[in-house]
Amino acid sequence: MTRLFNLSDKLARWAQIAGLALGIALLLGNSAMAGPVVFWASDPVAVGDAAMLLGEGLGPQPVVEIERLRDDRGAAPERTQSVEVLQPNAQSLKFVLPSSLKPGVFAVRVVVAGETTTLLMNRPAAWWAQGDLGTAASPGGWVRAFGKNFVLGNDPARRSTTFYLRGPKTLMLRAEADAFAAKATLPADLPVGEYQLQLHNGFGGADGWSKPVTLTVAQSKPWPQKQFNVRDFGAIGDGKKDDTGAIQAALAEAEQAGGGVVLLPRGRYRVSDCLTIPRQTVLRGAGRQLTALCWTDFDNPPEALVEGTHSFGLEDFTLYAHNHRHVIAGETQNLDEAGNVFLHRVCVRADAYRSHLKPEEVDRRFRESLKLSTGGGDSVRLAGPNVEITDCDIYGSGRALFLNHVRGGRVAGCHFYNGRWGWYSLSGNDGLIFEDNSISGADLMSTGGGMNCLGSCPFSQNVYYARNRLSFTHGWDREAMTSDAGGELYFGKVASVDDRTLVLAEQPKPARRSPVGMGVFLFDGKGAGQYRRVVNVEGNRVEMDRPFTVAPDQTTTVGITAFQGHYMLIDNTFTDTGAMQFYGTSIECLVVNNRGTRMKGFAGQGRWYHGFQPSWFCQFLGNQIAEGNYYHWNSAQEAALEVAGFVHAPYDGPMNRGSVVRGNLLEGNAHIRVVGRCRDVIVEDNRVENADQGIFVSGKSNDVLVRNNEFEGVELEMVNEEAIRLAAIAKLKRFMGRQEPIAIWDFEKLGRDRFVDESRNGFAAKIEGGVKQVDGGIHGHAAKFDGAGYLRVDDPAVFNAPEMTVSLWVKPETVSGRRGLVSKRYLGCGCPFVVSQTQGKIHFEAAEANGPWSFNFDAPSVLEKDEWVHVTAVAAQGQGVVLYVNGQEVARKENKAVRATNYEPLILGREAWGGDPPDAKTPGFFVGLMDEVKIWTRALTAEEVRKEFADQQPATADRP
């Protein structure tokens, strides 16, 4: 690593470095600042990449200047460069970092109307630190820091960073590092006490130090080491004699002595009751392969097989069990009596469904297990500070792992197996290293799990989730890693704000959990994009941890809900799983260099989920979806990397802000999508291969920058709904109100994989699956649908016409179930029309532009198996819809509402939901022949419909 300063320079400048005397306005400055303000910047950012700034007062014509900071005092000053500003508005702007610059820390100056603000990008940001004692580090022990920008670029010589500790002693340490994590060993003679820890990545000189985080250095306090050999208390260890009493006697003796080590020499110890581990006591075997604790079967098992409150350890043995509830449990409810627990090299093989159980007994045990949690009993159940689980192999009947309110925890090198409906839960933690583990489904019903604020947790944060391997989650929603939370306290307007006190316009909801640590989020209006943390709530007065940089006003929408942030998912693999997703509140989270195979994808979703929950400032960098086929429920989907802001009434503003999707590789049926109400997204330098679609951007999203992406074997590279909407309007105008049909498919001409549009307007119908050209049509050939295939017309514009007529001949092979004929809906969205068969009836449906499905109605039963029938649907704007069969009106629905539009393709022979019997989760495919499909962009009169039917009458007597 490049040397930062020589020693005399360092010693002379401690105060300057520690205080970060930058001489410029820094990110998250105080609220008294005039002019433009920046809340957040999207680093790390490499030269040639786009960067994003979010704040207030940034528009409408900002000037942005970039200066690379000098790495050493003696280096020549860097030249300041002006850059082009992209997508500027009052609350955000973007720009591309010039490729002419060298990697480093950059000062970014934003000038608006003569006022300037300056911030730094690529400076290290330390989010938290942990030590070998969990919430503390010991002299001679290790310390690890987590955040971003610890290393810049790919130079192997710079795979380290520098720690600066200031406290009872001042020192610098060289730390092994990557971009997001760093580790160093403390000197053995380091004085105990509280230190401020800062990092430097070798760039930016004196201004390149991170803001400090607190590190406590403390002496470890060894537990008593007196040994209590269970053989001395009568244990045999032959697997036949019940050794419960002898082991309990040894544990009781250790408790009387104030703790110690209870030894289990090589052997198989038969156990028939709970073993309670006293405080400061370790239950130690001779090795997992040498010592086994074997529980007898229970009709009514104890609450846990091995339990303690806090300050106990288990190591070096294997635990076998038949029927069980929890397996290993510490205190998880009274958090003052929890923590300081370790499990080292423990193997668990607990299976409540062993041997020759009858189905009714399996059912009874399963139902009993679900009384403990939605995934059954916990194989490991711990809480509190300083929890460590390493090199363990945990197989149980239900939920593999439950960690609750852990502070300074570490789980490493373990294999967890989720049991029947089992999952894993990392709930309400703060400072957790979860690395190099394997989580597998041990049952066909196993699901995944994740991080959450379930139960009484007001927040969950600072989790390093790295190099884990997840596989075989097929139950429930298949989520490999999801973030869940509830507990909304407030959503509405602001009455006033004064320093750190926010006065709400209305009373908050009754609190079901402590509000301390919840997030206060400014969703929309003045100051939007800022968040603070709750310190206290009294009535409608909320005390926050610090003032807002820009104070909200009556235009601001504020939400207070459980906080989840600084989740770091790095280098994990997901195989045969559901999604890795942020499901609701997710603030400044990182998803980097993960790989998925046969998974649903990666997602950051702002949404309403037991309250409004934003997803802000999340970055998806360098991930890969190797196989994008995802099978769930009864259908196969294409995997996606998704940025989403799902809207829920009454709020229709952005739910997702500041997301970055960069450098990802999506292979084989996977794509990128920005859906719903998102604001300020960068999608760049990604590669999509062999997919139906490359990148989709919702028309409801704003300020989405898409650049420098690559595509190979992608049918539709870019779907930008806003751009499509404008193009669609222009194209629709060209086809509006034409006298003749704008599309005709008579199935006489078949190209390589599509039927020709005989109107010569180019609306070819592409064959998807089991559709072929056959003889026996109305005037020659027809299209035969086998119940699994359909035809697709990829035009989002023309078939949104406000007035439409659809006519076709159909000869169904079955009249049961619900089956699509012609529709503008492939997915389950609002649409302008669906013509389908429901049993023997012709069914029409369409949504209003604002949502309700008020156009839905049926015609009487008119379809017969293996009989041709002519069907026409006429939609007249401001009047409603009329259905005709064989030229005669059979049903109508008057409706003055405006029908919805969408950007979906036109589909023949398939509807988004249906089947036999109809199911909202499965599509409905037509089975039979179809011919002479025509569409007009006007409403035909009744006389024109009769004439259309009469003109197509075949000469053959067995047809209508």
Short mmCIF file of N, CA, C and O in Angstrom, two decimals, residues 92 100 117 137 153 193 201 204 274 369 375 476 572 702 749 803 808 906 946 955:
data_model
loop_
_atom_site.label_atom_id
_atom_site.label_comp_id
_atom_site.label_asym_id
_atom_site.label_seq_id
_atom_site.Cartn_x
_atom_site.Cartn_y
_atom_site.Cartn_z
N SER A 92 -31.97 16.08 -6.96
CA SER A 92 -30.97 15.10 -7.40
C SER A 92 -30.29 15.57 -8.66
O SER A 92 -30.80 16.41 -9.41
N SER A 100 -10.54 10.54 -17.74
CA SER A 100 -9.18 11.07 -17.73
C SER A 100 -8.59 11.12 -16.33
O SER A 100 -7.37 11.30 -16.18
N THR A 117 -21.79 23.89 -2.55
CA THR A 117 -21.57 22.86 -1.54
C THR A 117 -20.54 21.88 -2.08
O THR A 117 -20.46 21.67 -3.29
N ALA A 137 -12.90 -5.50 21.73
CA ALA A 137 -11.70 -6.23 21.30
C ALA A 137 -10.72 -6.26 22.46
O ALA A 137 -10.71 -5.36 23.31
N GLY A 153 -10.27 0.39 -6.51
CA GLY A 153 -9.61 -0.18 -7.67
C GLY A 153 -9.22 -1.63 -7.46
O GLY A 153 -9.51 -2.25 -6.44
N GLY A 193 -9.81 0.65 27.16
CA GLY A 193 -10.55 1.90 27.15
C GLY A 193 -11.31 2.06 25.85
O GLY A 193 -11.38 1.15 25.03
N ASN A 201 -7.84 4.68 2.86
CA ASN A 201 -7.63 3.71 1.78
C ASN A 201 -6.40 4.04 0.92
O ASN A 201 -6.21 3.43 -0.14
N GLY A 204 -6.35 10.45 -1.14
CA GLY A 204 -6.97 11.64 -0.58
C GLY A 204 -6.19 12.34 0.50
O GLY A 204 -6.68 13.34 1.06
N CYS A 274 -33.77 -32.56 29.85
CA CYS A 274 -33.05 -31.34 29.50
C CYS A 274 -31.76 -31.23 30.30
O CYS A 274 -31.72 -31.55 31.50
N SER A 369 -45.13 -28.91 16.41
CA SER A 369 -43.92 -28.09 16.19
C SER A 369 -44.29 -26.68 15.77
O SER A 369 -43.58 -25.72 16.10
N GLY A 375 -42.00 -22.16 11.59
CA GLY A 375 -41.14 -23.19 11.01
C GLY A 375 -40.75 -24.24 12.02
O GLY A 375 -39.76 -24.94 11.83
N TRP A 476 -42.88 -22.54 1.12
CA TRP A 476 -43.41 -21.20 1.31
C TRP A 476 -43.08 -20.32 0.10
O TRP A 476 -43.32 -20.70 -1.02
N ASN A 572 -21.95 -14.23 -1.89
CA ASN A 572 -22.75 -15.41 -1.54
C ASN A 572 -23.18 -16.14 -2.81
O ASN A 572 -23.23 -15.57 -3.90
N ASN A 702 -38.99 7.86 -12.18
CA ASN A 702 -38.44 9.12 -12.67
C ASN A 702 -36.92 9.15 -12.51
O ASN A 702 -36.38 8.58 -11.57
N LYS A 749 -50.33 -17.56 -44.32
CA LYS A 749 -48.90 -17.39 -44.57
C LYS A 749 -48.15 -17.53 -43.25
O LYS A 749 -48.38 -16.77 -42.31
N GLU A 803 -61.12 3.22 -28.94
CA GLU A 803 -62.22 2.46 -29.52
C GLU A 803 -61.64 1.28 -30.29
O GLU A 803 -60.69 1.43 -31.05
N LEU A 808 -63.20 -12.73 -34.49
CA LEU A 808 -62.47 -13.95 -34.78
C LEU A 808 -63.43 -15.12 -34.86
O LEU A 808 -64.55 -15.07 -34.34
N LEU A 906 -49.99 -7.93 -27.38
CA LEU A 906 -51.27 -8.55 -27.69
C LEU A 906 -51.06 -10.06 -27.73
O LEU A 906 -50.08 -10.55 -28.30
N ARG A 946 -72.67 -7.57 -38.68
CA ARG A 946 -73.44 -8.59 -39.42
C ARG A 946 -72.83 -8.84 -40.79
O ARG A 946 -72.73 -9.98 -41.24
N ALA A 955 -68.65 -21.94 -47.59
CA ALA A 955 -69.63 -22.69 -48.38
C ALA A 955 -69.96 -24.02 -47.75
O ALA A 955 -71.02 -24.61 -48.00
#
